Structures are given as C-alpha cells and as structure tokens.
C-alpha cells in the first residue's frame, strides 16, 4: 500500500507574491552577485487549480521550490523512510527531469523521462545520500505544444511507526476573524480532515469565534470535529495547555497540533507534519517554519536554537534571515539545502506526540514567551528531538512591527527566560545570562525607558519568591503589568491629530555604515560611554525646556541605545509607525532602578544554585495535567 508523504500543491490564493514558494521561473541571472529574475514564466494565469498548472510551449517550470521540493535530508535523518516514489501525471507532450541537491546546494540530475498524451510516470528514489542535507525535486519542460501538469505525489510503501490521528489546538484571544479563516481552510481540505480527530478552538477572549456570522456554516461542515472551549485569558501557555489536556482525553489522537490564532495556513503543511510525525523513528516534536503574513515571500524562522552560555534564543544563520523567496529561490540558496537542526520550534504551528506529553507534562504556566522553547528543552532532556521541517510552514504576523520588549510583555521576556535557564541551563549560574540581563536594564535606563525596567525587576522579585508564583499569578500577571503603565508617561502613544508633534532640535538622522553596520561603541569606547552616561544620568537633572518639549526626534530605526542617552528627552516613533512615544529623563527613577538592578541581580546570582534546584524539583508539578485541571476548574468557577 502506498502512503502519500507529500503532495505537490499550488497556492490557494491568486496572489503573485506567493508563486515563488510553489513554482519557479525558468530564467534567473545575477547582478552584483544577487539573483534577479529575468522573466517570471510561472504566471497566475497558468495556475489551473490546487494541483494543476499549464506549462506553456517552449517553456520550463521547476517545482524545486519551498513547498514542492521534497526535503530528503530530513526524511532520511529523522524518519524510518528509506525509499520514496515520485509520481507525476501529465496531459500533453513534456519532459520530466528529476534533480537532487547536496548539503552544499549543488544540483545533480537523477533521471529524465519524456511523456505524451495522458500519462503517469513514476521515479523510485532512495534516501541514502542526504545525511548532511539536500532536496529532491522535478522540472517539467514543454516542447512545441503546451502541456498540463495534472498533479504529483511523493509516497512510500513503508508502514508508518504510528497510525493515530491528530487534534488541532488553536489558542485565540479576540482574533476571531483569523480563526474562522483557518477553520474555512480546513473545511476545504478533506485530505487533511481525514487525519484529524478534533479541532479545539480555545477561546479566551470576549470577541468570540462562535459569534462570527461565518461560524454556523463552518460548524455544520466540520460537525463534531470542531469544538470551541471558552476559558478566561490564561495566555498562550494556558490555551495550549488546555488543548493538550483535551487531546489527552481522546484515545484516537496520537498528536496535538498547536496553532496560533493570527495566522494563515497552508493545509498541506498540516497534513505533512502529521505524516512526518507518524514516520519519525522516535517520538518527535514536528515544527513548522514561519513566513511573514504581511510580506508573504519572506521566511523569518527556519531552525531555532537556544545558545546555552547566554541562554538566549535565535535562529540558525540569523544574519541570513529573513530569506526573501521573491529575490532568491530555493535552488540558488545553499544555506537552505543544509540540514539545520533545531532546539525548539515556535508554537505558531507545532505538532507534539501525546506520548511525550504524558511523560514530560504540559506547558509551563508562563502565560506567554519561552513556553515553546522551554517545552522542547524539557523534551530534549528526556530524549525527544524537535525537528523544524522544510515545506511545513504558515504565515504569521511577524515581530517586525512590535515593541514587545518595552511594553507589558517585558515582564514575561525577563521572567520566563531566567526560569527556563534555572530549569535547563547546563552552564553554572546560567553562564552570561545574568550579566546580559543587567546590561538590558542599563540600556533601558540610559534610553529613559523606565517602564520595562520596573517590570523586569518585578519579574526578578517573583523568581526569587519561588516557582509557586507562576501558577498563582497566571491570570493576574498580565493585567498587573499593564496597570503599572499608568505610572510611566513614556508608555503613552501620541497619535497624529492634525497638529504634528515637534521636537526642539528636529529629527536626528544617521547614515548607515557600509554593509549595514552600526556606529555602536565597542571595547574601551563602550566602557567609557556606559560609565560616563550612567554618571551623567545619576548627577544631572534634565533642563526645564526639555521637559516642556522633547529635545530631539528619532525614527525607530535610529533610536539606538548609544544615541538616545545623550539627550534629556526624545520623541521616538513606535515600531508599527502608528504614533510616537516621548522619553524623558527622570533622575529619581533612574537612581532607584539602577540600585535595584544591581541588588536584584547580585541576589539572584548568589542564590542561583538553590533556586535552580527548587524550580527543577517543582517542574513536574507545575506542568502536570492534574495541576492544569485545577487551574481550569478554578478559573471557570471565577468567571461564572
């Protein structure tokens, strides 16, 4: 029996920006070492359906693309599959050419077949040369007549290791319009639905998904597969923990597929992730890549890791991300042909086997931030890998237009990173984590951003109080953090009202240095800058005229920590461009917070080993199904 691993698909939307992710133009060239498309021969008019496309006479179209090439290296390394069959269906005369790549991105032709009439041709391929990386794909070339590509699949005769279905858990807070789009896309994908047991929508807001006009028709189409669960806002971790615990009740479900709410899905990706999970040699967390929902050819995350010494997350080869597929296709991007191994995957889309959940527990009660990274590190410590699989992806609202490091989320950034390190760091005292945390405080203080420092210090106090604070404050930490903002005038976003905000000395604009480098101080110059700035902010009160009106204005891209501190006040654009914040020097707050930062970090360093032992001892309780059940029951009672 043939089991379909991957189907060749074409975009659901008639959006030319999406075409490079599915089909590739014939001709590329290089200008100043940058790949440039000469003529896009894969046009919207040639897309005839979800699996059908016209190949114009005399032209050639490649399916060596992100969504349609086969990620052979990942299948060889992580699954039991060793033989794959590519089946291609055509109408009309054409030549089908099959290629592979090495881990270095070098292309090699494997086979060629000529077809005519209504045809179906198969290629049997072995997965035995892809240890370091590599893809397999095919091109279709038409000769004197146009041909129609009718579809293709990658399949295997090997039986999967697991055969259970998956339940989807969508966590949402007041984004019902996104959720109904996701549900509609699933309802239109019967080949995905046949692999699903339940779709749990964990609705934590007051703008309810089931109140949308589209909901009744979707509920009718999806039937008992769809279940909406209402609960108070317990953040992403509370929503995903609920999806986990609901899935554990389902004997038909071997996996839970976590999905964020502000996304647009590629349904085939969901099907692929479940199939990959079924074939994984050991129980494996199967992650998805993230494209930018507002700039759809741009890939932001491929394989994410946590560097242990600073204990900080990043994406591998982050200097090459985001990758824009409208500028450079898969075949011309050697980095994307390497097998890149992840430490964790964001919970915008992530498949977790229920057997892992039963062994290591549910999500940490973190509300938001670091819950996904902590979970994969916990799984890693138990012997379960996380694999971010190419060709499995969705579109998510990216962090490009967000200020979440200086808004209420600063509390969770600080607390959850340190808690995750207390739980999983393999370096004494968390390596350079506390030094970096202290530096973050200094940068915020020098930039007159006192609100995030206040939240960061509250986070440190809570950490020092012990792990019980996490569940106790799960529903209250966020509103408390937001309420504190009223004490900090810099948190007010000033919108344009027809009377433009002005600074005394106008906008400060800085030219970028060659290769996109910044003029930030380093070495001895950095030490002198930091010391002199801290002394100046400690000793000198701001001038009255600079309190009455901002001294200067910065665009967001120019408002760096080594530029803003030289002024008493500054008008700075928000990340999304919707308004401006006014940062003003406050000597009393600066002095108090600088002292607190030194004291709290010193205390945390002194107690690191003790706290690490306590948090590790309590981890199983914090993440247990029983504890989460009690939380859900208590919050439902409070909300009744």
Coordinates of C-alpha atoms in Angstrom, one line a residue, residues 296-606:
X296 CA 4.4 36.7 2.3
X297 CA 7.5 35.6 0.4
X298 CA 9.7 36.3 3.5
X299 CA 10.7 33.4 5.7
X300 CA 11.6 34.5 9.2
X301 CA 12.4 31.3 11.1
X302 CA 14.0 28.1 9.9
X303 CA 15.7 26.3 12.7
X304 CA 15.6 28.0 16.1
X305 CA 18.2 27.3 18.8
X306 CA 18.9 28.3 22.4
X307 CA 22.6 29.2 23.0
X308 CA 23.4 27.8 26.4
X309 CA 26.0 30.3 27.7
X310 CA 23.9 33.5 27.3
X311 CA 20.8 31.3 27.4
X312 CA 19.1 33.2 24.5
X313 CA 17.1 32.1 21.6
X314 CA 18.0 32.8 18.0
X315 CA 17.6 31.3 14.5
X316 CA 20.5 29.5 12.9
X317 CA 22.2 31.7 10.4
X318 CA 20.2 34.6 11.6
X319 CA 22.4 37.0 9.6
X320 CA 20.7 35.5 6.5
X321 CA 17.2 35.8 7.8
X322 CA 14.6 36.7 6.8
X323 CA 15.0 35.0 3.5
X324 CA 13.0 36.5 0.6
X325 CA 12.0 33.9 -1.9
X326 CA 10.9 36.6 -4.4
X327 CA 14.6 37.5 -4.6
X328 CA 16.4 34.2 -4.3
X329 CA 14.8 30.8 -5.0
X330 CA 15.5 27.5 -3.2
X331 CA 17.9 26.3 -5.8
X332 CA 20.1 29.4 -5.5
X333 CA 20.2 29.5 -1.7
X334 CA 22.8 27.0 -0.5
X335 CA 22.1 27.6 3.2
X336 CA 18.6 26.2 2.7
X337 CA 20.0 22.9 1.5
X338 CA 21.8 22.1 4.7
X339 CA 20.1 20.0 7.3
X340 CA 19.6 22.6 10.1
X341 CA 18.8 21.0 13.4
X342 CA 16.6 23.0 15.8
X343 CA 16.4 23.1 19.6
X344 CA 12.8 24.2 19.6
X345 CA 10.0 25.5 17.4
X346 CA 7.6 28.3 17.9
X347 CA 4.1 27.4 18.9
X348 CA 2.7 29.3 15.9
X349 CA 2.5 25.7 14.5
X350 CA 4.0 22.7 16.3
X351 CA 3.0 19.0 16.4
X352 CA 3.6 17.2 19.7
X353 CA 3.0 13.5 20.2
X354 CA 0.7 12.7 23.1
X355 CA 3.3 10.1 24.4
X356 CA 5.7 13.0 25.0
X357 CA 3.0 15.0 26.8
X358 CA 2.2 12.0 29.1
X359 CA 5.9 11.6 30.0
X360 CA 7.1 15.2 30.4
X361 CA 3.9 17.1 31.2
X362 CA 2.0 20.0 29.7
X363 CA 3.1 23.6 29.1
X364 CA 4.8 25.6 31.8
X365 CA 2.4 28.2 33.3
X366 CA 4.3 31.0 31.7
X367 CA 1.4 32.9 30.1
X368 CA 3.5 33.9 27.1
X369 CA 7.1 33.9 25.9
X370 CA 9.6 31.0 26.3
X371 CA 6.9 28.4 26.9
X372 CA 7.6 26.8 23.5
X373 CA 11.4 26.9 23.9
X374 CA 11.2 25.5 27.5
X375 CA 9.0 22.7 26.4
X376 CA 11.4 21.5 23.6
X377 CA 14.3 21.8 26.0
X378 CA 12.4 19.7 28.5
X379 CA 11.7 17.2 25.8
X380 CA 15.3 17.2 24.7
X381 CA 16.4 16.4 28.2
X382 CA 14.0 13.4 28.1
X383 CA 15.5 12.2 24.8
X384 CA 12.9 13.6 22.4
X385 CA 14.0 15.8 19.5
X386 CA 12.4 18.8 17.8
X387 CA 12.5 19.0 14.0
X388 CA 11.6 22.1 12.1
X389 CA 10.6 20.5 8.7
X390 CA 11.1 22.4 5.4
X391 CA 7.9 22.5 3.4
X392 CA 5.9 22.7 6.6
X393 CA 5.0 26.4 7.2
X394 CA 2.4 29.0 7.7
X395 CA 2.1 32.8 7.6
X396 CA 2.2 34.6 10.9
X397 CA 2.1 38.2 12.0
X398 CA 5.8 38.8 12.5
X399 CA 7.6 40.7 15.2
X400 CA 8.9 43.4 12.8
X401 CA 6.3 45.9 13.8
X402 CA 6.1 45.2 17.5
X403 CA 7.6 46.8 20.6
X404 CA 7.1 43.9 22.9
X405 CA 10.4 44.3 24.7
X406 CA 9.3 47.6 26.1
X407 CA 5.6 47.1 26.7
X408 CA 3.9 44.8 29.3
X409 CA 5.5 41.8 27.7
X410 CA 8.9 42.9 29.1
X411 CA 7.9 41.1 32.4
X412 CA 7.4 37.8 30.6
X413 CA 10.5 38.1 28.5
X414 CA 12.7 38.6 31.6
X415 CA 11.0 36.2 33.9
X416 CA 10.5 33.2 31.6
X417 CA 13.9 33.4 30.1
X418 CA 15.5 33.2 33.6
X419 CA 13.1 30.5 34.7
X420 CA 13.8 28.4 31.6
X421 CA 17.5 28.8 32.4
X422 CA 17.0 27.7 36.0
X423 CA 15.3 24.6 34.7
X424 CA 17.5 23.7 31.7
X425 CA 20.8 25.6 31.6
X426 CA 23.8 23.3 31.5
X427 CA 26.2 26.2 32.4
X428 CA 27.0 27.1 36.0
X429 CA 24.9 30.1 37.2
X430 CA 23.3 30.4 33.7
X431 CA 26.6 31.4 32.0
X432 CA 26.4 35.0 31.0
X433 CA 22.6 35.3 31.3
X434 CA 22.6 37.5 34.4
X435 CA 25.3 39.8 33.0
X436 CA 23.2 40.2 29.9
X437 CA 20.1 40.8 31.9
X438 CA 21.8 43.5 33.8
X439 CA 23.0 45.1 30.6
X440 CA 19.5 45.1 29.3
X441 CA 18.5 47.1 32.3
X442 CA 21.3 49.6 31.7
X443 CA 20.3 50.1 28.1
X444 CA 16.7 50.7 29.0
X445 CA 17.7 53.1 31.8
X446 CA 20.0 55.1 29.6
X447 CA 17.3 55.3 27.0
X448 CA 14.8 56.6 29.6
X449 CA 12.6 53.5 29.2
X450 CA 11.7 53.1 32.9
X451 CA 8.6 51.1 32.4
X452 CA 10.2 47.9 31.1
X453 CA 12.8 48.1 33.9
X454 CA 10.1 48.3 36.5
X455 CA 8.5 45.1 35.0
X456 CA 11.9 43.3 34.7
X457 CA 12.6 44.0 38.4
X458 CA 9.2 42.7 39.4
X459 CA 10.0 39.6 37.4
X460 CA 13.2 39.1 39.3
X461 CA 11.4 39.5 42.6
X462 CA 8.9 36.9 41.6
X463 CA 11.6 34.5 40.5
X464 CA 13.3 34.9 43.9
X465 CA 10.0 34.1 45.6
X466 CA 10.0 30.6 44.2
X467 CA 8.1 28.6 41.5
X468 CA 4.7 28.8 43.1
X469 CA 4.2 32.4 41.9
X470 CA 3.9 31.2 38.3
X471 CA 0.6 29.4 38.6
X472 CA -0.7 31.7 41.3
X473 CA -0.2 34.7 39.0
X474 CA -1.1 33.1 35.7
X475 CA -4.3 35.1 35.2
X476 CA -3.2 38.2 37.0
X477 CA 0.4 38.9 36.0
X478 CA -0.6 40.4 32.6
X479 CA -3.3 42.8 33.9
X480 CA -1.0 43.8 36.8
X481 CA 1.9 44.6 34.3
X482 CA -0.4 46.7 32.1
X483 CA -1.8 48.6 35.1
X484 CA 1.7 49.7 36.1
X485 CA 2.0 51.5 32.8
X486 CA -0.1 54.4 34.1
X487 CA 2.8 55.4 36.3
X488 CA 5.1 55.8 33.3
X489 CA 4.2 58.6 30.9
X490 CA 6.6 57.2 28.2
X491 CA 4.1 54.4 27.6
X492 CA 1.5 56.8 26.1
X493 CA 1.4 56.6 22.3
X494 CA 0.8 60.1 20.9
X495 CA -1.2 59.8 17.7
X496 CA -1.2 62.4 14.9
X497 CA -4.2 64.7 15.3
X498 CA -3.5 67.2 12.6
X499 CA -1.1 69.2 14.8
X500 CA 2.2 67.4 14.3
X501 CA 4.4 66.7 17.4
X502 CA 7.6 68.7 17.2
X503 CA 10.9 68.5 19.0
X504 CA 13.1 71.5 19.8
X505 CA 16.0 70.5 17.5
X506 CA 14.3 68.4 14.9
X507 CA 14.8 64.8 13.7
X508 CA 18.2 63.2 14.2
X509 CA 19.0 61.1 11.1
X510 CA 22.1 58.8 10.9
X511 CA 23.6 57.3 7.8
X512 CA 24.1 53.6 7.8
X513 CA 27.7 52.4 7.6
X514 CA 28.9 50.0 4.9
X515 CA 27.4 46.5 4.9
X516 CA 24.6 47.7 7.2
X517 CA 26.9 48.1 10.2
X518 CA 26.1 50.5 13.0
X519 CA 28.3 53.1 14.7
X520 CA 27.8 51.5 18.1
X521 CA 30.7 51.8 20.6
X522 CA 32.9 48.8 21.3
X523 CA 35.8 47.9 23.5
X524 CA 37.2 50.7 25.7
X525 CA 34.9 53.2 23.9
X526 CA 31.9 51.2 25.0
X527 CA 33.1 51.1 28.6
X528 CA 33.7 54.9 28.6
X529 CA 30.4 55.6 27.0
X530 CA 28.5 53.4 29.5
X531 CA 30.3 54.8 32.6
X532 CA 30.0 58.5 31.6
X533 CA 26.4 58.1 30.6
X534 CA 25.4 56.4 33.9
X535 CA 27.2 59.1 35.9
X536 CA 25.6 61.9 33.8
X537 CA 22.1 60.5 34.3
X538 CA 22.8 60.0 38.1
X539 CA 24.1 63.5 38.7
X540 CA 22.3 65.8 36.3
X541 CA 18.6 66.7 36.2
X542 CA 17.0 67.4 32.8
X543 CA 16.7 71.1 31.7
X544 CA 13.2 72.6 32.1
X545 CA 12.8 73.4 28.4
X546 CA 13.5 69.8 27.5
X547 CA 10.8 68.7 29.9
X548 CA 8.3 71.1 28.3
X549 CA 9.1 69.9 24.8
X550 CA 11.1 66.9 23.6
X551 CA 14.6 67.9 22.8
X552 CA 15.0 65.8 19.6
X553 CA 13.1 63.3 17.4
X554 CA 14.3 59.8 16.3
X555 CA 12.8 57.4 13.8
X556 CA 12.5 53.9 15.2
X557 CA 15.5 52.7 13.2
X558 CA 17.8 55.5 14.5
X559 CA 16.7 55.3 18.2
X560 CA 19.6 53.1 19.4
X561 CA 20.8 52.8 23.0
X562 CA 24.0 54.7 22.2
X563 CA 22.3 57.7 20.6
X564 CA 19.2 58.5 22.7
X565 CA 21.0 58.7 26.1
X566 CA 22.8 61.9 25.1
X567 CA 19.6 63.9 25.4
X568 CA 17.2 65.0 28.2
X569 CA 14.1 63.9 26.2
X570 CA 13.3 62.4 22.8
X571 CA 10.4 61.8 20.6
X572 CA 10.6 58.3 19.2
X573 CA 8.3 56.6 16.6
X574 CA 6.6 53.3 17.6
X575 CA 7.7 50.1 15.7
X576 CA 4.5 49.9 13.8
X577 CA 4.5 53.7 12.9
X578 CA 1.1 54.3 14.5
X579 CA 2.4 57.1 16.8
X580 CA 5.2 58.4 18.9
X581 CA 6.4 58.0 22.5
X582 CA 8.1 60.7 24.5
X583 CA 11.0 59.6 26.6
X584 CA 12.1 62.0 29.3
X585 CA 15.0 61.7 31.8
X586 CA 13.8 61.1 35.4
X587 CA 16.7 61.2 37.8
X588 CA 14.9 59.8 40.8
X589 CA 13.6 56.8 38.9
X590 CA 17.0 56.2 37.3
X591 CA 18.8 56.2 40.7
X592 CA 16.3 53.9 42.3
X593 CA 16.2 51.4 39.4
X594 CA 19.9 51.3 39.0
X595 CA 20.4 50.4 42.6
X596 CA 17.6 47.8 42.4
X597 CA 19.1 46.3 39.3
X598 CA 22.5 45.8 40.9
X599 CA 20.9 44.4 44.1
X600 CA 18.5 42.0 42.5
X601 CA 20.9 40.6 40.0
X602 CA 23.5 40.1 42.8
X603 CA 20.9 38.3 44.9
X604 CA 19.9 36.1 42.0
X605 CA 23.5 35.1 41.2
X606 CA 24.1 34.3 44.9

